[in-house]
Tab-separated table of C-alpha atoms in Angstrom:
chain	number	residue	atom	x	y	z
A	829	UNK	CA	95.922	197.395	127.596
A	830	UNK	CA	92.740	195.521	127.258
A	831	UNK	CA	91.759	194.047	123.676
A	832	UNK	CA	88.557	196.286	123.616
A	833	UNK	CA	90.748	199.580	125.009
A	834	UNK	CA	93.030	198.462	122.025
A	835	UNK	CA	90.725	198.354	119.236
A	836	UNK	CA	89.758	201.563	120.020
A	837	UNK	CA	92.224	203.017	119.145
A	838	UNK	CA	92.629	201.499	115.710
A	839	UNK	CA	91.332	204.333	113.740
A	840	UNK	CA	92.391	203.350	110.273
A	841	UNK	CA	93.178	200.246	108.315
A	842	UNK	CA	97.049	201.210	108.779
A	843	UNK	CA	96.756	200.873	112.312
A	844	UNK	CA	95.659	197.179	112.164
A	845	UNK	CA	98.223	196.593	109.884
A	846	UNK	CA	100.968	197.494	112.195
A	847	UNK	CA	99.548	195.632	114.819
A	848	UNK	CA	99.354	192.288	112.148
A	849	UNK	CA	102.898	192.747	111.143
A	850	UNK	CA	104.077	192.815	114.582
A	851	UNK	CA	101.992	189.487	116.116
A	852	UNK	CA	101.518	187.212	112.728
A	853	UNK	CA	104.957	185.302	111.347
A	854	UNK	CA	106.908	187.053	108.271
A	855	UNK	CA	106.181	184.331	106.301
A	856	UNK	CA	102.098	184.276	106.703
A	857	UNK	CA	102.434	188.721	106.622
A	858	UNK	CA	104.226	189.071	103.433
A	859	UNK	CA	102.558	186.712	101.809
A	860	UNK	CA	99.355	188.982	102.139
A	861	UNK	CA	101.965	192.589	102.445
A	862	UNK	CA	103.319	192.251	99.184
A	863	UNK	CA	103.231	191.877	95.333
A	864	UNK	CA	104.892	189.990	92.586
A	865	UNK	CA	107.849	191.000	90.684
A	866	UNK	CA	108.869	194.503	91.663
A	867	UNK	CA	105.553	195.452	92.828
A	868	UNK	CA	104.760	198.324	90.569
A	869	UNK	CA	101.219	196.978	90.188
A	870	UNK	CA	100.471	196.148	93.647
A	871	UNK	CA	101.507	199.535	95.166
A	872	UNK	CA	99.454	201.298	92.073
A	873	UNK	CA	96.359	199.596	93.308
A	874	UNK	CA	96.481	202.207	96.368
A	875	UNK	CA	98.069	205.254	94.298
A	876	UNK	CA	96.270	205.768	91.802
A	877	UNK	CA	92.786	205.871	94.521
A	878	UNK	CA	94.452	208.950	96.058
A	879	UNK	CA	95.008	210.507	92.525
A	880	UNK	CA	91.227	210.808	92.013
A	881	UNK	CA	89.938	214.303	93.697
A	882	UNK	CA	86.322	214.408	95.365
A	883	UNK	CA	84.471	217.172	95.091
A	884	UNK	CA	83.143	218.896	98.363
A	885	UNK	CA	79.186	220.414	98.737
A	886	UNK	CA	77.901	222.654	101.316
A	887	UNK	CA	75.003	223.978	102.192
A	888	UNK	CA	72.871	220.893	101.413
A	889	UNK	CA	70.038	218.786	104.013
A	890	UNK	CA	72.807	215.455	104.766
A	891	UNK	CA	70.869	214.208	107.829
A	892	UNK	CA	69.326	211.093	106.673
A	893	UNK	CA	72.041	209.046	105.251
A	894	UNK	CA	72.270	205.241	104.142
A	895	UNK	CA	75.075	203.260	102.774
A	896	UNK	CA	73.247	200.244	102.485
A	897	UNK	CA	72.432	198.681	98.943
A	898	UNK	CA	72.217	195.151	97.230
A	899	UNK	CA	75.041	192.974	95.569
A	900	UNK	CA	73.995	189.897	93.773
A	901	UNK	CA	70.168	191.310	94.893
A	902	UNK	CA	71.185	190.906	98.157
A	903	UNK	CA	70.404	193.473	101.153
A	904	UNK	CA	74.230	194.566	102.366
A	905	UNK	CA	75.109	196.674	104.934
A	906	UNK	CA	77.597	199.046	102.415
A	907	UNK	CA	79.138	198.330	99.147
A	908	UNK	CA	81.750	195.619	100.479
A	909	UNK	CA	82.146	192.046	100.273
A	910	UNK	CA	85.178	189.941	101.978
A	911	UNK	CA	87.248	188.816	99.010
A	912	UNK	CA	88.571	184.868	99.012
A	913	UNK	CA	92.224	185.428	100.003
A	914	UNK	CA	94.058	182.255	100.371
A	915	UNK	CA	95.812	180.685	103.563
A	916	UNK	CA	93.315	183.315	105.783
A	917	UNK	CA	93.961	180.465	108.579
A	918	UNK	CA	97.358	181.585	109.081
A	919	UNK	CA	96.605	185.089	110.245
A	920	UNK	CA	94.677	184.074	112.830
A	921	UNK	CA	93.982	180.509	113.684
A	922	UNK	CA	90.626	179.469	112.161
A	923	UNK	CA	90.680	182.787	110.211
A	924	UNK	CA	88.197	181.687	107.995
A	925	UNK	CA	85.642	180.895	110.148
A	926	UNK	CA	86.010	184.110	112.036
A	927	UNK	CA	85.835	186.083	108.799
A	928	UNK	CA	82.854	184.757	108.071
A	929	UNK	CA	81.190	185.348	111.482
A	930	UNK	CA	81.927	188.592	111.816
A	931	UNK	CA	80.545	189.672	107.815
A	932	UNK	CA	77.440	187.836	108.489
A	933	UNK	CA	77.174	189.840	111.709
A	934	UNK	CA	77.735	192.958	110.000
A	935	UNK	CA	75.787	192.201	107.345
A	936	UNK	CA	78.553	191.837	104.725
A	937	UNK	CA	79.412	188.600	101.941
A	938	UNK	CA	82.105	186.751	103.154
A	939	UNK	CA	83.540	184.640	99.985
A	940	UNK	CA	85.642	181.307	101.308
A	941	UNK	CA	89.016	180.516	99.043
A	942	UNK	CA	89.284	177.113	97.162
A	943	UNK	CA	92.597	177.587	99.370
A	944	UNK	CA	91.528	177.827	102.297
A	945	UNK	CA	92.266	176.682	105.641
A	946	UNK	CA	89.005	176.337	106.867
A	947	UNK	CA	86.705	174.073	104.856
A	948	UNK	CA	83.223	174.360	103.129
A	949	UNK	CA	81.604	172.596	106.171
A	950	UNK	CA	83.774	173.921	108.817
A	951	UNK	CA	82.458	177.625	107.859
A	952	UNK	CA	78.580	176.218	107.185
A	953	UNK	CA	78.054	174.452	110.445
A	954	UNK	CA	80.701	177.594	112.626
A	955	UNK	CA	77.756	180.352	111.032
A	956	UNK	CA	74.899	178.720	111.542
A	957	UNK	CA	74.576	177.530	107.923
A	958	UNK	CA	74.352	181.235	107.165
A	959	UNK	CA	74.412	182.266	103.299
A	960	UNK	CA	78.030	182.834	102.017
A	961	UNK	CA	80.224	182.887	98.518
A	962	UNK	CA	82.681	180.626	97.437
A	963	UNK	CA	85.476	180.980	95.222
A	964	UNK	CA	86.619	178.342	92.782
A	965	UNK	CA	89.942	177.969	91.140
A	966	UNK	CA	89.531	175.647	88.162
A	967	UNK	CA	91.739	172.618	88.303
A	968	UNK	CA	92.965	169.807	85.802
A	969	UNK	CA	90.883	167.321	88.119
A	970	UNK	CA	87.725	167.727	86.920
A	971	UNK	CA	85.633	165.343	89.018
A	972	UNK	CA	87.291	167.324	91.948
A	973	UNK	CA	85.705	170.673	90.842
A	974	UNK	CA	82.637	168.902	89.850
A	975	UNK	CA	82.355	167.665	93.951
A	976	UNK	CA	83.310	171.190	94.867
A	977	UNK	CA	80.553	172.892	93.513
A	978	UNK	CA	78.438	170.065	94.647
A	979	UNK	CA	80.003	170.936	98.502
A	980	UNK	CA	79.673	174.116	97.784
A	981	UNK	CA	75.972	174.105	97.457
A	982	UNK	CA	75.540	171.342	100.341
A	983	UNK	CA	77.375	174.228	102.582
A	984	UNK	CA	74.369	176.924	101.439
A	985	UNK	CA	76.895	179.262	99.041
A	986	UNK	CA	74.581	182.195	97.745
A	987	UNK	CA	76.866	182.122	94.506
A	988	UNK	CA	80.126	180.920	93.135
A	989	UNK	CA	83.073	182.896	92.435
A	990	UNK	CA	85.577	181.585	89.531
A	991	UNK	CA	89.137	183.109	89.501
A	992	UNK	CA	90.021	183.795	85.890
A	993	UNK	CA	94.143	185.316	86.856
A	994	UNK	CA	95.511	182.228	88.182
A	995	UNK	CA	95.990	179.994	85.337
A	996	UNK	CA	100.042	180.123	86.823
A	997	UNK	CA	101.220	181.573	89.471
A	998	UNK	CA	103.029	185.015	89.465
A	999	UNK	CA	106.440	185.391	90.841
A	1000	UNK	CA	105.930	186.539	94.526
A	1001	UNK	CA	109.674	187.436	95.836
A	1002	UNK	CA	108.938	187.910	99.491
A	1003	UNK	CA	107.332	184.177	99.339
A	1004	UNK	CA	110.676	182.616	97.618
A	1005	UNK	CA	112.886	184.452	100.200
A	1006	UNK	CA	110.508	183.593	103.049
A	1007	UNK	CA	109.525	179.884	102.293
A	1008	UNK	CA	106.158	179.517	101.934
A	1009	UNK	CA	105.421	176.538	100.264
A	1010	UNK	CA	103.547	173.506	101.123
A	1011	UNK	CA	104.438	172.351	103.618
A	1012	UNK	CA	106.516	175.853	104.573
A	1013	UNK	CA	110.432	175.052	104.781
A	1014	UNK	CA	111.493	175.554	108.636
A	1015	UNK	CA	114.370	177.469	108.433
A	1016	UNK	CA	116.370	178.898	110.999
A	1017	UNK	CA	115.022	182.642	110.457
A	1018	UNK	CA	111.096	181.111	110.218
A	1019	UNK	CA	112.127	179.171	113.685
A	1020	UNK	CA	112.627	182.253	115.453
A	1021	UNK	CA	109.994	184.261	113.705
A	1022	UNK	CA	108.158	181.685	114.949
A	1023	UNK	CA	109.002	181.402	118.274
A	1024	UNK	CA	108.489	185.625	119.060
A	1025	UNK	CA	105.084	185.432	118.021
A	1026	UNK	CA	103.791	183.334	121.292
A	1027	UNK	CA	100.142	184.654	120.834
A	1028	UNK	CA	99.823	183.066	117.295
A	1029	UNK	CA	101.500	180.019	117.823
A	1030	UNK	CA	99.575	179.527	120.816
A	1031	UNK	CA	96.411	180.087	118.582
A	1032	UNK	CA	97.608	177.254	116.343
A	1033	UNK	CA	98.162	174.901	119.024
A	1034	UNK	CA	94.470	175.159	120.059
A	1035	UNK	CA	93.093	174.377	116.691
A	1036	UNK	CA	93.115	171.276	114.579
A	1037	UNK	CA	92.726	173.532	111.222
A	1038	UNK	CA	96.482	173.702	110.215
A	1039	UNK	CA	96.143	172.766	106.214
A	1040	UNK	CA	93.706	173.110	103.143
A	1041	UNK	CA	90.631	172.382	104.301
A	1042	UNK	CA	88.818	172.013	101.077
A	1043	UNK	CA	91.573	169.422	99.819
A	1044	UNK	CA	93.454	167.106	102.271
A	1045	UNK	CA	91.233	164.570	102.629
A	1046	UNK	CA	89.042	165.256	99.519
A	1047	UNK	CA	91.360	164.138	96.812
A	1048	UNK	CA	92.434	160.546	96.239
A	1049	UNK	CA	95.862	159.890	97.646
A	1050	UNK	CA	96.090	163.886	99.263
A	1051	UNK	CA	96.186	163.299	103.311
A	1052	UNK	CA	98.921	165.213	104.263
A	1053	UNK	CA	101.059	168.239	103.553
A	1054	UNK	CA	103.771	166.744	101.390
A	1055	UNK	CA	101.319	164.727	99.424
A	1056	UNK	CA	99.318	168.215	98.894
A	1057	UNK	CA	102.286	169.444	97.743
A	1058	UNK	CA	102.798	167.811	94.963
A	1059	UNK	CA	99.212	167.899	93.999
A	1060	UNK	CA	98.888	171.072	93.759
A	1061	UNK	CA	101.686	172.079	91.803
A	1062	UNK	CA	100.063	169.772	88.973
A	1063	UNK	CA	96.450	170.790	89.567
A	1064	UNK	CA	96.556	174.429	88.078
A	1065	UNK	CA	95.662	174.232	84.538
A	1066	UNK	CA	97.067	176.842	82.284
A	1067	UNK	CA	94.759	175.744	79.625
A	1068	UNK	CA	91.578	177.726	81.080
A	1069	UNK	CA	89.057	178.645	78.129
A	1070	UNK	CA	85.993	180.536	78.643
A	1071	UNK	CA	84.513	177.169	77.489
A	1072	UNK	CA	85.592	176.343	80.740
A	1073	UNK	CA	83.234	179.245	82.151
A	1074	UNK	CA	80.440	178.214	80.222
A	1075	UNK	CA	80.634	174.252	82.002
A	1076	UNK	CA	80.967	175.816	85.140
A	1077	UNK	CA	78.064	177.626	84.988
A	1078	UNK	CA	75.869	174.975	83.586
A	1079	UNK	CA	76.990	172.904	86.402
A	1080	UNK	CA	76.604	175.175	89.220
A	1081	UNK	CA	73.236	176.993	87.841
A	1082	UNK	CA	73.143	179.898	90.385
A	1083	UNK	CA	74.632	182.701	90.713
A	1084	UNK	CA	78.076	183.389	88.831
A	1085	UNK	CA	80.592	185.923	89.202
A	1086	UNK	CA	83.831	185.846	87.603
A	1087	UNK	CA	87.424	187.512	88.838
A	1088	UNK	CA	90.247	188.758	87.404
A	1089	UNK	CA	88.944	190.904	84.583
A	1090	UNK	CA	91.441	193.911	83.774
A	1091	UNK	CA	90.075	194.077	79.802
A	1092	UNK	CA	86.756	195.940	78.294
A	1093	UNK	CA	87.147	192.909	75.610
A	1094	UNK	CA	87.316	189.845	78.495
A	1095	UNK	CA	84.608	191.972	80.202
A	1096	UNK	CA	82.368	191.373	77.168
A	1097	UNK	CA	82.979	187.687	77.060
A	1098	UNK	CA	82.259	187.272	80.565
A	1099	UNK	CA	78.843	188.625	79.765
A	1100	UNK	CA	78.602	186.277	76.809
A	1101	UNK	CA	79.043	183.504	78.802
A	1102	UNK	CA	76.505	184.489	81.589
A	1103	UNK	CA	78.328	186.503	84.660
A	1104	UNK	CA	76.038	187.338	86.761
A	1105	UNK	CA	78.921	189.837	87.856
A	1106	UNK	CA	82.370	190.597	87.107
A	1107	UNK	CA	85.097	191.439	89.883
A	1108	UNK	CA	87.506	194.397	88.313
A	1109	UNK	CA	90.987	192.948	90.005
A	1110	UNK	CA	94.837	192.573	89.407
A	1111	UNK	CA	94.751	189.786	92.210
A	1112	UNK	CA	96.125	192.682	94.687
A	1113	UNK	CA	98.782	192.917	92.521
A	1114	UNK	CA	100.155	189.191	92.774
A	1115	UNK	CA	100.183	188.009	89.209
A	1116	UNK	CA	101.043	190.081	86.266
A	1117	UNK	CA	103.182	192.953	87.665
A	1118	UNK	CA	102.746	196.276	85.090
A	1119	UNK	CA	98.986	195.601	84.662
A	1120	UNK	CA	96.913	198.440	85.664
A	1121	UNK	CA	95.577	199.148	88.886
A	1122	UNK	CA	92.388	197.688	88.790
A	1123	UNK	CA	90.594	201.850	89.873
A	1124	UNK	CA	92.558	202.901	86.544
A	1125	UNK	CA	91.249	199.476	84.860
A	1126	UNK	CA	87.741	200.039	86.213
A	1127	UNK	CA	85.879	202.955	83.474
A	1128	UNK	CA	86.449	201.694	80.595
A	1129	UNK	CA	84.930	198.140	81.711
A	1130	UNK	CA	81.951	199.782	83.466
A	1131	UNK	CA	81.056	201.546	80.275
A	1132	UNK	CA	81.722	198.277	77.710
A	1133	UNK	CA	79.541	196.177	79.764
A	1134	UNK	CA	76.957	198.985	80.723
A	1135	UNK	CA	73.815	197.457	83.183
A	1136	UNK	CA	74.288	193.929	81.616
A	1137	UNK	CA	76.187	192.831	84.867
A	1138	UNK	CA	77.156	194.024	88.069
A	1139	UNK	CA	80.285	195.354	87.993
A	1140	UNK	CA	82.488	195.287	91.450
A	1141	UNK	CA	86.198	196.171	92.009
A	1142	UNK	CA	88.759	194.185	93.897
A	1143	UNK	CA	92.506	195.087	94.591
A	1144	UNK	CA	93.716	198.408	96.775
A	1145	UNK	CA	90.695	199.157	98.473
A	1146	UNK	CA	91.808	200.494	102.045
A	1147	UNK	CA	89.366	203.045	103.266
A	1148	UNK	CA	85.484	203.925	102.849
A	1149	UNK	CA	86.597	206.583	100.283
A	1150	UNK	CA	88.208	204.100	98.311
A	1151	UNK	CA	84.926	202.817	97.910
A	1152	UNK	CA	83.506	205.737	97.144
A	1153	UNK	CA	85.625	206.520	94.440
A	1154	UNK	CA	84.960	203.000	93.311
A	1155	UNK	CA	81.378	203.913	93.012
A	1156	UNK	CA	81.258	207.096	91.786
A	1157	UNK	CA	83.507	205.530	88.406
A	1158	UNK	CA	81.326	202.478	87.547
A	1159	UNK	CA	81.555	199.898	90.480
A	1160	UNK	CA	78.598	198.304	91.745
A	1161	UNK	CA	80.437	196.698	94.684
A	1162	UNK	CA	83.611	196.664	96.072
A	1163	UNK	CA	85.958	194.132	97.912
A	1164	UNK	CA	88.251	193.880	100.343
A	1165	UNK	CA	91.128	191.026	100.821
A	1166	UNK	CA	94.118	192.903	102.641
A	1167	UNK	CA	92.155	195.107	104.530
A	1168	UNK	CA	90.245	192.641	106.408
A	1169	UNK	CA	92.864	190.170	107.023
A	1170	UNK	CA	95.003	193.235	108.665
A	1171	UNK	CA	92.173	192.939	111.235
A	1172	UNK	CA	92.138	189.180	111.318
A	1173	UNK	CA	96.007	189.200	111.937
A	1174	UNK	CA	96.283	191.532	114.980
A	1175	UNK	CA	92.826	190.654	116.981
A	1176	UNK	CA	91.169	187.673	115.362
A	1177	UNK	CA	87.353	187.944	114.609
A	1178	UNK	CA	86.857	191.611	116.255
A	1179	UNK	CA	89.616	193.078	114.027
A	1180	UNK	CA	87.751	192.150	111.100
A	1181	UNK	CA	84.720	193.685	112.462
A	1182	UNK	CA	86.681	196.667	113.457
A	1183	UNK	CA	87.651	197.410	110.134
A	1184	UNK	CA	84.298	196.952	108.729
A	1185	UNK	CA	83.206	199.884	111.102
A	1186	UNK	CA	86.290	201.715	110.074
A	1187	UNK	CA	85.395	201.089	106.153
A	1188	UNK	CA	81.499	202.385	106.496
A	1189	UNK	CA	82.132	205.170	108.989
A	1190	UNK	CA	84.696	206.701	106.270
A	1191	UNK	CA	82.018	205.809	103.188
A	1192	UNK	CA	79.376	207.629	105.283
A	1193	UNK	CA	81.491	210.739	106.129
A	1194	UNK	CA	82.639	211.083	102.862
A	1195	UNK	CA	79.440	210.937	101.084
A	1196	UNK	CA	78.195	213.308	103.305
A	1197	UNK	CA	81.039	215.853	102.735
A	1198	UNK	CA	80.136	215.373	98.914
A	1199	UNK	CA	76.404	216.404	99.301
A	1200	UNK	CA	75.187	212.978	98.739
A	1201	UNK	CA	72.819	210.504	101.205
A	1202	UNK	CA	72.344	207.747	99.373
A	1203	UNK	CA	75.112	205.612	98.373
A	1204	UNK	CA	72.947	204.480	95.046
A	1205	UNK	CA	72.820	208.158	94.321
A	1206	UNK	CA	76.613	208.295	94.122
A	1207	UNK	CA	77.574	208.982	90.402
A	1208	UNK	CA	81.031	210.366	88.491
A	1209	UNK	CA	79.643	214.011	89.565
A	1210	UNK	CA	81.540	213.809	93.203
A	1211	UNK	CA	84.800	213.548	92.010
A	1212	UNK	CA	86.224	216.776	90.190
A	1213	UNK	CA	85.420	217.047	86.257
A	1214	UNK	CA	88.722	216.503	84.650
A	1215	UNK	CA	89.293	213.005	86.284
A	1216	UNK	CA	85.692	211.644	86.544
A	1217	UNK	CA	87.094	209.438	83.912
A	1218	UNK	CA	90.003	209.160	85.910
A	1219	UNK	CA	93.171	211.115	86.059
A	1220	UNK	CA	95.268	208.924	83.892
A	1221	UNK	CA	94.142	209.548	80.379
């Protein structure tokens, strides 16, 4: 079967996952197909969506409909944004750069991980310089942040993304079992993962992008795997403050939009110190296992920060209606990490542009079915009364 014939019949974001899991290596698919601990979190992130009940209209004029609307006061083509998801090289060789061309293309923010495959430059000069996001982990190495902001606006980033839920790193049991690490320990099951997934490895072979992009090379004595290794295990600093915040965003001066916030209080501080936005997220479900799902997480932040800052939701959105539902309770935007890179995984760039067509042909239907044609019309009124506030109180 051709590769257009194919992606034609990928109909949902489930279908692109299957196709991922079957052509990318275990070690690079779990690491995006699963949580930390037991997982309760990460498989919350997509129940409690299909908890909340929409409310169907009839009988009303839904010809003329638009899911376009701004983010950061940006013109986008619908509600969603490409979240930074780390190692997006090993889906798909030069993931990162693919990402990016295809949300620029469908008119879409693509946001490039600290961890990344792909660098800063790599994704400026393979789009044409076009505008995208970056996302910034904050290290113990100071002077290296301070040059990665300073990269960061050499490459033409619109705004800067801090990750506030990674001060350590959660314990991830498919990555122990599977071993990912840096470099990733060759053992005899990863050999012959390895060596049934000809298309990817063949993809690999044709690149030079095989490590972290926006590091090796960068840092002072970091010019190869093992010696990135051992860098980075020393580099993330638990001691994170929002004092922290406040120097980054003196020393970026644009555009600032801070992750990780599950907490109405944290989501008050983050104003305080000048978000520009806020991303509602559990990291997918990666970090602290038992946190809410970040839809569940998501009214009670909307209302303590009001219109002060955007608002946007991250973690278990896998269809248009999830970002509907992400709408109608609070959310300005939405994004999307596993979703996309199911796409990236089984057919490179047009995957991810597949399920961007998927994503806005669902939000469009869906809005439609609830009376509405405007997606900045979209309000708590489409989902049924009892669990506008969500179904969990």
């Amino acid at each position: 079967m051709s590769a257009p014939a194919a992606l034609a019949r990928m109909t949902c974001v489930e279908d692109l996952r299957q196709v991922a899991r079957a052509r990318v290596p275990r070690m690079f698919y779990e690491y995006v197909d699963s949580g930390s601990w037991r997982e309760t979190t990460y498989r919350a992130n997509e129940r409690d969506f299909q908890q909340l009940l929409l409310r169907q209209r009839v009988a009303r004029d839904i010809s003329q409909r638009t899911v376009a609307t701004t983010m950061l006061g940006h013109h986008v083509a619908m509600p969603v944004a490409l979240a930074p998801t780390g190692l997006t090289g090993m889906q798909h060789a030069d993931g990162e750069i693919l990402a990016a061309r295809a949300a620029r293309d469908f008119g879409v923010p693509f946001t490039l991980s600290t961890m990344s495959i792909c660098s800063l430059e790599d994704v400026a000069a393979s789009t044409g310089r076009h505008p995208f996001w970056f996302q910034l982990y904050v290290m113990r190495d100071r002077t290296f942040i301070e040059a990665l902001i300073e990269r960061a606006r050499a490459a033409n980033c619109s705004a800067l993304q801090l990750t506030l839920d990674l001060p350590v790193m959660g314990q991830r049991h498919a990555d122990i079992r599977n071993g990912l690490s840096v470099p990733p320990r060759p053992t005899l099951r990863n050999l012959l993962d390895l060596a049934l997934r000809t298309r990817w490895c063949l993809g690999m072979l044709g690149t030079r992008r095989r490590s972290f992009g926006n590091i090796v090379g960068h840092v002072k004595g970091v010019d190869d795997m093992a010696s990135l290794a051992a860098w980075t295990n020393a580099q993330f600093d638990p001691m994170l403050s929002w004092a922290d915040v406040e120097w980054i965003k003196r020393r970026w001066g644009g555009p600032l939009v801070l992750k990780g916030i599950l907490d109405a209080e944290d989501a008050r501080r983050a104003v305080d110190c000048g978000a520009d936005a806020i991303v509602v997220s559990n990291h997918g479900g990666r970090q602290l296992d038992g946190a809410p799902s970040a839809i569940r997480a998501l009214p009670a932040i909307a209302d303590a920060v009001g219109r002060e800052t955007e608002v946007w939701l991250d973690s278990g959105v896998r269809s248009g209606q999830d970002v509907l539902k992400a709408r109608a309770l609070g959310a300005r935007g939405t994004m999307i990490g596993r979703a996309f890179l199911y796409g990236l995984g089984a057919f490179g760039e047009a995957g991810v542009t597949r399920v961007l067509q998927i994503i806005r042909r669902e939000l469009d239907l869906t809005m439609a079915f609830c009376g509405r044609t405007h997606i900045d019309d979209v309000d708590a009124s489409i989902l049924l009364a009892p669990q506008r506030a969500g179904p969990w109180d």
